[in-house]
mmCIF file of C-alpha atoms in Angstrom:
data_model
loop_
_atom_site.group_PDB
_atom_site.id
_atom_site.type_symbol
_atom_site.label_atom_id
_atom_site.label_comp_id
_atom_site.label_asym_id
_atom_site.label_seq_id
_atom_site.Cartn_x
_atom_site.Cartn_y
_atom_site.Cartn_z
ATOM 1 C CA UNK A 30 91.975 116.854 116.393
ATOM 2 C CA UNK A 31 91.525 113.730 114.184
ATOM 3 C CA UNK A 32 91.264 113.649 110.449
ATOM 4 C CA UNK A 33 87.562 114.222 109.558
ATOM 5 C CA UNK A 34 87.657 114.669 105.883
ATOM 6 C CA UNK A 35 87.906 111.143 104.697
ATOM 7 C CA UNK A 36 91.696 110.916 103.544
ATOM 8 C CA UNK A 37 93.678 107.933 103.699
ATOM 9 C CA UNK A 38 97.120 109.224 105.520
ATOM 10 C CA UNK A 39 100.149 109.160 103.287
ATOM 11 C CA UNK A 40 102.316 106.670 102.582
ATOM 12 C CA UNK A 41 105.364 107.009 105.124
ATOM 13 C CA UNK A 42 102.614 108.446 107.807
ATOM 14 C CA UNK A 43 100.505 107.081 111.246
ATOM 15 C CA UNK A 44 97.521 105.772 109.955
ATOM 16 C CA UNK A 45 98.532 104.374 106.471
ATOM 17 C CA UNK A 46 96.391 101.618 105.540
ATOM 18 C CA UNK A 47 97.147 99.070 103.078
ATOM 19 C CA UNK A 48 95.882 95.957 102.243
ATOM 20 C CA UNK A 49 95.289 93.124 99.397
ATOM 21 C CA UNK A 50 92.283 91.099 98.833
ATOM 22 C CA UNK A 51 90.182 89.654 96.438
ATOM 23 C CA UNK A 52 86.242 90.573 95.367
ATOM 24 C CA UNK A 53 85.510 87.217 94.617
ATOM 25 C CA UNK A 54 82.407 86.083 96.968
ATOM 26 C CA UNK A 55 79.349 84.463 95.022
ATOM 27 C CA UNK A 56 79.579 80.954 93.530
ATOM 28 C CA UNK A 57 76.575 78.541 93.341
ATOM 29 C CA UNK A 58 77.561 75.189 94.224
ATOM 30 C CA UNK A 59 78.317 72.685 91.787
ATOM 31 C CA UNK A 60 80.358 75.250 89.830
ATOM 32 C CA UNK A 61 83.385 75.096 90.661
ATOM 33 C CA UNK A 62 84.810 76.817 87.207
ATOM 34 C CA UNK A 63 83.958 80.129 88.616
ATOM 35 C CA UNK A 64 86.478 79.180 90.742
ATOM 36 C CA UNK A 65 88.819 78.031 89.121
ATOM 37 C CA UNK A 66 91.278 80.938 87.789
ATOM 38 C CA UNK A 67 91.567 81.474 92.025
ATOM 39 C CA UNK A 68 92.482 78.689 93.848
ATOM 40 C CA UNK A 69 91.598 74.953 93.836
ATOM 41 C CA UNK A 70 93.772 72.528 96.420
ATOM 42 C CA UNK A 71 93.785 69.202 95.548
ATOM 43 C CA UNK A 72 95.592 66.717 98.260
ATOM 44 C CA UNK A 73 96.857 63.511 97.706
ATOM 45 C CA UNK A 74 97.156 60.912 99.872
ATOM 46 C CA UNK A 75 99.263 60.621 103.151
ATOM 47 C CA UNK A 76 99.401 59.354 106.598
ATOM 48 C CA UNK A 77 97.352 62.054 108.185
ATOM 49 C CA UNK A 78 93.153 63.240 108.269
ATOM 50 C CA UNK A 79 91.528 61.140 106.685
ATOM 51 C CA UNK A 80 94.110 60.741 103.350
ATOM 52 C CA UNK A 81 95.664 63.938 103.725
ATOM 53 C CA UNK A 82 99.871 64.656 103.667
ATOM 54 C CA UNK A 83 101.492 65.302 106.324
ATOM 55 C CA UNK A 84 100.772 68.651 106.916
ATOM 56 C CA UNK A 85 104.029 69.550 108.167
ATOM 57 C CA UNK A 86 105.170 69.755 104.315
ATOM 58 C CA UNK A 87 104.097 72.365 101.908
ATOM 59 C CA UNK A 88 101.724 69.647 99.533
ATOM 60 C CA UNK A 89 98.859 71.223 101.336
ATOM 61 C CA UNK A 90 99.476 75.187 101.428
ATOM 62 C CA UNK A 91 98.413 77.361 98.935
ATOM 63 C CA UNK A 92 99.205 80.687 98.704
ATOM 64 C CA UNK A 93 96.041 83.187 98.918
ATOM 65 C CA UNK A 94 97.593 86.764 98.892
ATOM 66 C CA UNK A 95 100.687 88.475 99.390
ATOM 67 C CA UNK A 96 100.573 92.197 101.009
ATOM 68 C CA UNK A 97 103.902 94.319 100.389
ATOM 69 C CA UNK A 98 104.470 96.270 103.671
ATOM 70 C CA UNK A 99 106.897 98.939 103.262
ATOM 71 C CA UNK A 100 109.849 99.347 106.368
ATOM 72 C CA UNK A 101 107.991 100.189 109.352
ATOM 73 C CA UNK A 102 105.995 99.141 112.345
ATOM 74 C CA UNK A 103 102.555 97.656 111.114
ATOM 75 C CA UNK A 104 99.559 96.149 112.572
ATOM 76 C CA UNK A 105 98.901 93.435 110.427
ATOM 77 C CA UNK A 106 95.649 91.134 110.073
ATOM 78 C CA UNK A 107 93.730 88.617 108.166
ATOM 79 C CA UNK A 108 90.733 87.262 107.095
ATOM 80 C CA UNK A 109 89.967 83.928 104.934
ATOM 81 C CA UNK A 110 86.910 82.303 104.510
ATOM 82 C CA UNK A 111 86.756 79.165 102.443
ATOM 83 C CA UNK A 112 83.487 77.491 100.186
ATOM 84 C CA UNK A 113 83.819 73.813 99.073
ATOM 85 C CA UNK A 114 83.040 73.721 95.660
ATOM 86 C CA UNK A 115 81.433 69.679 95.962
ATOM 87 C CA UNK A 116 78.031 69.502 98.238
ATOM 88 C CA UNK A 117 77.838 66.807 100.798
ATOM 89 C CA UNK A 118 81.881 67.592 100.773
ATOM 90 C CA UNK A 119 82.691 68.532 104.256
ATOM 91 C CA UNK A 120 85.685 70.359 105.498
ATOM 92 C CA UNK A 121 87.618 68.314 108.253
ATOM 93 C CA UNK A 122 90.872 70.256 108.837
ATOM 94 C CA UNK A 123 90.990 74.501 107.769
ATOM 95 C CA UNK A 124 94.453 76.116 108.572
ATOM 96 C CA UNK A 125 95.581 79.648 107.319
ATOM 97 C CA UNK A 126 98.638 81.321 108.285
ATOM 98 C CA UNK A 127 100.391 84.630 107.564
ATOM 99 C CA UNK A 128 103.617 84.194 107.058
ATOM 100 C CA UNK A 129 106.910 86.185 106.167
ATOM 101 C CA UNK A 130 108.738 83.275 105.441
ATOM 102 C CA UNK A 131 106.997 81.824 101.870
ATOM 103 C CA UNK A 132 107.440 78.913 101.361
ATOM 104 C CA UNK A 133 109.196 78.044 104.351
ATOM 105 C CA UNK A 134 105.826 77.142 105.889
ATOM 106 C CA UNK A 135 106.820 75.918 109.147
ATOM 107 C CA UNK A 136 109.897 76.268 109.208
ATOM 108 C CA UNK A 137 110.362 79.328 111.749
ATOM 109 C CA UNK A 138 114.249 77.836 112.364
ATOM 110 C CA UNK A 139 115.761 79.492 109.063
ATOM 111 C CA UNK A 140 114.876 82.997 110.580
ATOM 112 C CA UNK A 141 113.638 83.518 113.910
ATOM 113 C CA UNK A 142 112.314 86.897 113.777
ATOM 114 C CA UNK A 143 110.139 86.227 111.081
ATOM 115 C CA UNK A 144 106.548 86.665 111.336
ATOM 116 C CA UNK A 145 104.400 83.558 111.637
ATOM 117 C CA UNK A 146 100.779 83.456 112.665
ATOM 118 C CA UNK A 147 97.854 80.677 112.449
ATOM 119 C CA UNK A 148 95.309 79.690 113.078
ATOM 120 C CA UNK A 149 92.852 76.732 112.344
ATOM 121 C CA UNK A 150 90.699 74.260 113.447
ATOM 122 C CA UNK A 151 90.143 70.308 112.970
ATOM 123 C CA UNK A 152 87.162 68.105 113.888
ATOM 124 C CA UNK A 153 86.845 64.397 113.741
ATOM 125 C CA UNK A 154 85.072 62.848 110.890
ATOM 126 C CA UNK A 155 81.668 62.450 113.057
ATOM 127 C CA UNK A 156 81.611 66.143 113.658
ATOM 128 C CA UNK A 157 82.538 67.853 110.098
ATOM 129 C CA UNK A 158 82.544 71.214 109.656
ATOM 130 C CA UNK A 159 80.530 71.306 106.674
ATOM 131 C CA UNK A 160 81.121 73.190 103.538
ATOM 132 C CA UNK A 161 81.964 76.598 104.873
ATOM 133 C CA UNK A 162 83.894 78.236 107.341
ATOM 134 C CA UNK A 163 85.961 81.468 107.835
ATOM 135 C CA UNK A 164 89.027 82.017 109.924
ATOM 136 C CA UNK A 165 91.110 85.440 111.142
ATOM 137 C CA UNK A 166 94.273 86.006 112.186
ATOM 138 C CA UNK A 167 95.918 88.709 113.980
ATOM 139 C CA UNK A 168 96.160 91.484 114.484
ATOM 140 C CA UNK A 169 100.222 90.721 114.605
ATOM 141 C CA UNK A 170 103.166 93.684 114.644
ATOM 142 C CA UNK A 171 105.605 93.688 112.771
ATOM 143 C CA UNK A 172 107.952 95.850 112.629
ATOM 144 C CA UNK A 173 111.178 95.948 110.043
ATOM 145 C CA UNK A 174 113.466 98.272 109.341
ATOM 146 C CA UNK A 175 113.471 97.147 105.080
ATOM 147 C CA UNK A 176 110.296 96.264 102.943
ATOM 148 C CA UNK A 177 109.430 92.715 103.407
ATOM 149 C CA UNK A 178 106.317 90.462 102.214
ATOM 150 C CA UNK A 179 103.472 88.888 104.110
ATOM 151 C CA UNK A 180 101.646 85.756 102.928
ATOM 152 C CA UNK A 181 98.422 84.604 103.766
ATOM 153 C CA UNK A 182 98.345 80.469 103.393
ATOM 154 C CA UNK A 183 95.729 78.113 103.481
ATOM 155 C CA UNK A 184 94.709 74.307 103.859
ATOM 156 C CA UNK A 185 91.925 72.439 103.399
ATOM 157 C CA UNK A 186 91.808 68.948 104.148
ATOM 158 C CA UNK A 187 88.299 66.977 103.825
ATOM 159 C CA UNK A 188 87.511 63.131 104.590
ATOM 160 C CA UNK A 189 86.851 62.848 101.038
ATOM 161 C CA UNK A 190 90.701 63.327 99.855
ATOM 162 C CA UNK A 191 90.174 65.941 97.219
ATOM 163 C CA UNK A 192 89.512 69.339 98.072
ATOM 164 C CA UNK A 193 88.536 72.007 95.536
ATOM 165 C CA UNK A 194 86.641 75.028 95.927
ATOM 166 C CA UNK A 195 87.004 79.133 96.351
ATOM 167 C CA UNK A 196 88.235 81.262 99.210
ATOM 168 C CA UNK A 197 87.832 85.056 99.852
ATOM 169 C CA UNK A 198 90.524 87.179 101.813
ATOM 170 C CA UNK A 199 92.217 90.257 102.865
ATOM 171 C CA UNK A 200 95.318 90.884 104.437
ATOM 172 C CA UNK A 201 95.224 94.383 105.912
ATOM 173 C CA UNK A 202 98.119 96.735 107.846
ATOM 174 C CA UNK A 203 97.864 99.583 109.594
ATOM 175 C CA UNK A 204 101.461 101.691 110.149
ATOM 176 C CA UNK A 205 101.404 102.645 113.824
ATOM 177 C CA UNK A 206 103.716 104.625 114.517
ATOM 178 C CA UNK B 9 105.648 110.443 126.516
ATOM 179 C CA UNK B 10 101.937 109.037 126.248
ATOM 180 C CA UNK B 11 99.245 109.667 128.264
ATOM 181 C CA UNK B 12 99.969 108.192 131.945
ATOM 182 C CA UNK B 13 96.932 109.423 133.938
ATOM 183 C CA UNK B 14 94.549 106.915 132.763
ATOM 184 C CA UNK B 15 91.885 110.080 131.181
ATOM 185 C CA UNK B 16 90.363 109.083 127.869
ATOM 186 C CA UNK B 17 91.324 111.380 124.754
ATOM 187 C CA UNK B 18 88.645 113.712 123.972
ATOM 188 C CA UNK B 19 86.132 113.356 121.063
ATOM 189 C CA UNK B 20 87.762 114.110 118.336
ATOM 190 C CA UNK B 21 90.971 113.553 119.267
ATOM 191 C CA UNK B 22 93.477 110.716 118.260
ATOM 192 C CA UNK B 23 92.567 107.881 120.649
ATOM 193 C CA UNK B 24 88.918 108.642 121.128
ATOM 194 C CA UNK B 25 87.542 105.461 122.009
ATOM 195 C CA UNK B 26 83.536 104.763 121.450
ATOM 196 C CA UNK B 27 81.877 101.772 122.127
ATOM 197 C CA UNK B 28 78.210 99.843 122.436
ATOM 198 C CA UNK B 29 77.057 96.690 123.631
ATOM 199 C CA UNK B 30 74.359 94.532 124.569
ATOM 200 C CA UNK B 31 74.437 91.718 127.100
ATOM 201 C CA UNK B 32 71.034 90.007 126.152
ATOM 202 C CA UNK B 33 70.132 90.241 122.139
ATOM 203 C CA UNK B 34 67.700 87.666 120.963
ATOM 204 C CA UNK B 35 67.293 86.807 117.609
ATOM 205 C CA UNK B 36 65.437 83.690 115.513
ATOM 206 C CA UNK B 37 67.697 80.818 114.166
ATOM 207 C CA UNK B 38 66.085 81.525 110.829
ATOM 208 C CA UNK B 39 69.183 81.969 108.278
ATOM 209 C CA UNK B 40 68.166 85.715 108.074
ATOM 210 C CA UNK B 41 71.048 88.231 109.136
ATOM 211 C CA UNK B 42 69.733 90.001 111.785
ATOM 212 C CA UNK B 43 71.543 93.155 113.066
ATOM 213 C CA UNK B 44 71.908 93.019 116.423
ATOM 214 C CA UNK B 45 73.656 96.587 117.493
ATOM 215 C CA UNK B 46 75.664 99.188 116.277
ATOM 216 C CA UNK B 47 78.379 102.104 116.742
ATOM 217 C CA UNK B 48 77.593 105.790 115.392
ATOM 218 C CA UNK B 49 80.485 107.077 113.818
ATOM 219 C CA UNK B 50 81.402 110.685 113.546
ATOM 220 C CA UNK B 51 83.559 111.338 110.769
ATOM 221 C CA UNK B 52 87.080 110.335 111.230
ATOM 222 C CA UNK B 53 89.378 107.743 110.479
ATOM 223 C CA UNK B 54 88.383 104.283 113.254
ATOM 224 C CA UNK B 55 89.459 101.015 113.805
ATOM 225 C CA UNK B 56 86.580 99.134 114.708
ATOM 226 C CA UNK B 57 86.383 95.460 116.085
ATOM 227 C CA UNK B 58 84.223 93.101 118.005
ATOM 228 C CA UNK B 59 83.320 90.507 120.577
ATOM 229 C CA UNK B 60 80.460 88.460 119.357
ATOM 230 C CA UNK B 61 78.756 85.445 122.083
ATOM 231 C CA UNK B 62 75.734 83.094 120.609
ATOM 232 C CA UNK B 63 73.474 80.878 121.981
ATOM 233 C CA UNK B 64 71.134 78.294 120.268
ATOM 234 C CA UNK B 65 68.161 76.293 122.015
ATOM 235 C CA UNK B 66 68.796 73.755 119.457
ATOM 236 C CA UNK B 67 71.893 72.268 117.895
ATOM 237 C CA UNK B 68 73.439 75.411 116.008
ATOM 238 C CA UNK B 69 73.863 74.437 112.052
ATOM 239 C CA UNK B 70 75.372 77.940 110.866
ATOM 240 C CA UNK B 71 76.961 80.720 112.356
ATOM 241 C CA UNK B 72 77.724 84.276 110.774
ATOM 242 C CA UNK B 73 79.212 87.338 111.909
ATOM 243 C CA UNK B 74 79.954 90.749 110.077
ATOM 244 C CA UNK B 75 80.820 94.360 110.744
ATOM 245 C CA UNK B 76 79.552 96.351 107.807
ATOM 246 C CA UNK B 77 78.903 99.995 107.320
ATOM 247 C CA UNK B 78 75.182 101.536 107.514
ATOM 248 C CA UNK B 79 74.046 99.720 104.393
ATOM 249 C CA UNK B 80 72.442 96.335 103.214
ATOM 250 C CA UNK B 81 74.570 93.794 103.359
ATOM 251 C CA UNK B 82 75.490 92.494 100.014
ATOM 252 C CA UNK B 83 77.853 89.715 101.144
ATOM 253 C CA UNK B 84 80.095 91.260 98.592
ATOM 254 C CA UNK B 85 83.383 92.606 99.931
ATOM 255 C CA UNK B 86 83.487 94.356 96.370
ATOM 256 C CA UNK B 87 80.182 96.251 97.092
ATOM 257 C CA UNK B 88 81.977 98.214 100.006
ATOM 258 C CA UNK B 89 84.424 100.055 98.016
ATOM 259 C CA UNK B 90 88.403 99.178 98.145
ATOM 260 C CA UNK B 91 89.342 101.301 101.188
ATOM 261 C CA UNK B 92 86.115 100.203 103.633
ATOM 262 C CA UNK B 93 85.984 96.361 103.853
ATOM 263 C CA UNK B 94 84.136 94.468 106.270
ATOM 264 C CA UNK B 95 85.410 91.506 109.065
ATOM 265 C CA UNK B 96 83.393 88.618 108.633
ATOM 266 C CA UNK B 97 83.413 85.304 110.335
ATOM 267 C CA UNK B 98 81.581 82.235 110.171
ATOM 268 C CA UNK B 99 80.926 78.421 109.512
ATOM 269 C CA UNK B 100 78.168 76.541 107.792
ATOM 270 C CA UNK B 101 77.986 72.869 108.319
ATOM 271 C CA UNK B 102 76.000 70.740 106.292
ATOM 272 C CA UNK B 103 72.268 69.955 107.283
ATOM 273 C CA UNK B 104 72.201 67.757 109.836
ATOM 274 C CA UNK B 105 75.434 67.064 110.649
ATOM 275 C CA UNK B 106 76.087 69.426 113.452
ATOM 276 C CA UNK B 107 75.997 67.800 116.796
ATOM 277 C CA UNK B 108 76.994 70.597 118.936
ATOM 278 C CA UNK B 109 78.236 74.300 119.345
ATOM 279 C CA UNK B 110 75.224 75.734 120.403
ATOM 280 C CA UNK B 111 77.167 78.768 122.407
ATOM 281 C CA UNK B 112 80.308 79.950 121.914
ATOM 282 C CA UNK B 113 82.012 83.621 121.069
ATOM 283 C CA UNK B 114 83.926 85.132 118.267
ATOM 284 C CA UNK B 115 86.064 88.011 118.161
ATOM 285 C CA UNK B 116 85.721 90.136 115.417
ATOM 286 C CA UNK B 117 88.964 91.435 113.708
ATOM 287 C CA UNK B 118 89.765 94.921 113.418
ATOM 288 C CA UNK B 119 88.604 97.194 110.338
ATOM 289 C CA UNK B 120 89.396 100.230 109.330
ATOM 290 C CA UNK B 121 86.543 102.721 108.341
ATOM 291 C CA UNK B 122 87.465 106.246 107.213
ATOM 292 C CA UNK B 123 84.881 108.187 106.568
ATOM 293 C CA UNK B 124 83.820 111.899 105.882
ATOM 294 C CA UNK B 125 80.592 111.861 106.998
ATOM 295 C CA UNK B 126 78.753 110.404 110.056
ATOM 296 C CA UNK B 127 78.213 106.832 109.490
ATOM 297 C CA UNK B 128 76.984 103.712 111.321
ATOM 298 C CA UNK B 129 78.900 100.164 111.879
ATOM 299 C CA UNK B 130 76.524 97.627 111.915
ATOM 300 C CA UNK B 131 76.867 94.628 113.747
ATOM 301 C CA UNK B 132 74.560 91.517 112.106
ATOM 302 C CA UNK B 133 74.733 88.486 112.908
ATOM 303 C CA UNK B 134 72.793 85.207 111.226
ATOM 304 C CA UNK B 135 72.270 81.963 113.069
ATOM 305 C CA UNK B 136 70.799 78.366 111.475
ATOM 306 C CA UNK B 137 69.596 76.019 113.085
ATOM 307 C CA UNK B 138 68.319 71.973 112.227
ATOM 308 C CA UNK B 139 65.770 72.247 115.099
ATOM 309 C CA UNK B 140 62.683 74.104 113.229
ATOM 310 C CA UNK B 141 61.819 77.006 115.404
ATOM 311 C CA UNK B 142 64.829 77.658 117.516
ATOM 312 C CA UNK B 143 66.126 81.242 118.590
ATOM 313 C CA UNK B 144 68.886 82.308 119.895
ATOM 314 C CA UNK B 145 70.736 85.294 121.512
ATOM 315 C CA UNK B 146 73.792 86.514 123.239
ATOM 316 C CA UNK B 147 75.856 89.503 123.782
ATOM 317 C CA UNK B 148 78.280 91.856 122.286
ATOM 318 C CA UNK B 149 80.870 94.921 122.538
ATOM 319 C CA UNK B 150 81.330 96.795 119.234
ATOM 320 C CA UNK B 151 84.069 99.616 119.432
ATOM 321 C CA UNK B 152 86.420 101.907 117.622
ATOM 322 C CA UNK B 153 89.077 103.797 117.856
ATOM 323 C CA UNK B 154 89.881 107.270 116.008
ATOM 324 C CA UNK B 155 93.305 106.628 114.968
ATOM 325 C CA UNK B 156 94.900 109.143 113.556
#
């Protein structure tokens, strides 16, 4: 029989859940201090969307969340959503990623069983996305035989060239087995 | 070994598998969340995911997804407690500017709900339009798994 009385399983067990987010939602817009203390990005210039760096370097990435995972073999997943803090501001390029591998973004060469999982969309600058938009990733295994770290990472690129405003997340795992 | 005969584990029972869907909801493009369907829950410990399609007789300007439990949606991840969270998904261009999208699908990423007592995962889902007086529609599958 399943587990009908509402407990989490134990740490070590099937079933363990674990997972790191933030609470953070609400925000009018045109108040972007209430965002603040979380994250703001702020590009500079470079060869690529409309001002942005190349996004093959870290300029862009910030760092959302980080979930500790204990040795084992985990489901793992992820949700993001992002607000721009500026109306009329419209979001051009959203990436996240979860990644073992912080801040070795993209570079997957310097350990090739490390997790690294993305997803993201980009729209020319007649079609913007607007001001809002949420992305998930996963679910992903992974599966280690010592604790190790996953990272959830996002960018934001706008035609505008500066990019500030709040995201909400959670990184979840799930030990199967 | 695992279960090779292709049977379905009982209710109750680790691997119970329970699922709903609809292949024809309609719903106004009105920037109201509308739930659209749902999965009773017996008591248990489920993960729970989704496959969401839309469709918008005018250009689509918003799109919104969730998976909550039986209860209003705050749009508050806090309001849902730190072990029950919900999968959301979505996009919200500026007035005006959107120019197309008016179907697509999303998939739904998986949540865990553990629960005591019977409960209810709601499916909602909020569409916006720039074409005053569009609706709009689709289909789903909402399921869950008992996991443990």
């Amino acid at each position: 029989m399943g587990v009908t009385d509402g407990s989490d399983a134990p740490a070590g067990t099937v079933g363990e859940y674990v997972y790191v987010m933030n609470t953070i939602y609400r925000r009018p817009l045109g108040t972007p201090d209430l965002w603040t203390p979380f994250t703001t990005i702020t590009h500079s210039t470079g060869p690529n969307a409309g001002g942005g760096p190349d996004p093959n370097t870290a300029a862009d990435w910030r760092q959302l969340g980080v979930l500790n995972l204990a040795a084992g073999d985990w489901l793992v997943g992820a949700t993001a959503d992002w607000w721009m803090d500026v109306p009329g501001i419209d979001i051009r390029e959203m990436s996240v990623q979860l990644n073992e591998q912080y801040p070795n973004w993209f570079n997957a060469s310097n350990s090739p069983d490390a997790v690294y999982w993305s997803s993201g969309v980009e729209v020319p600058p007649s079609s913007p996305l607007g001001s809002w938009l949420g992305l998930q990733l996963g679910p992903i295994r992974i599966s280690r035989a010592a604790p190790t770290q996953v990272f959830l990472n996002i960018q934001v690129i706008t035609p505008a060239g500066v990019t500030t405003g709040g995201a909400q997340y959670i990184i979840w795992a799930r030990r199967m087995r | 070994m695992g279960v090779t005969d292709g049977s379905n584990a009982p209710p109750g029972a680790v691997g119970e598998v329970l699922y709903a869907r609809a292949d024809d909801y309609n719903i106004p493009a009105d920037n109201v969340h509308h739930v659209v369907g749902g999965l009773n829950l017996p008591a248990g410990d489920w993960a729970v995911n989704a496959d969401v399609g839309y469709w918008l007789n005018g250009n689509l300007a918003l799109l919104h997804v969730w998976i909550y439990l039986g209860r209003p949606q705050s749009i508050d991840y806090g309001a849902f407690g730190p072990t029950i969270d919900i999968s959301t998904y979505g996009w919200e261009p500026m007035p005006g500017t959107s120019t197309a999208m008016s179907y697509g699908s999303v998939s739904m990423s998986t949540i865990q709900i553990n629960t005591a007592v019977p409960t209810q995962a709601v499916l909602a889902v909020q569409l916006g339009y720039d074409t005053v007086g569009a609706t709009g529609g689709g289909g789903y599958v909402i399921r869950a798994r008992r996991m443990r």
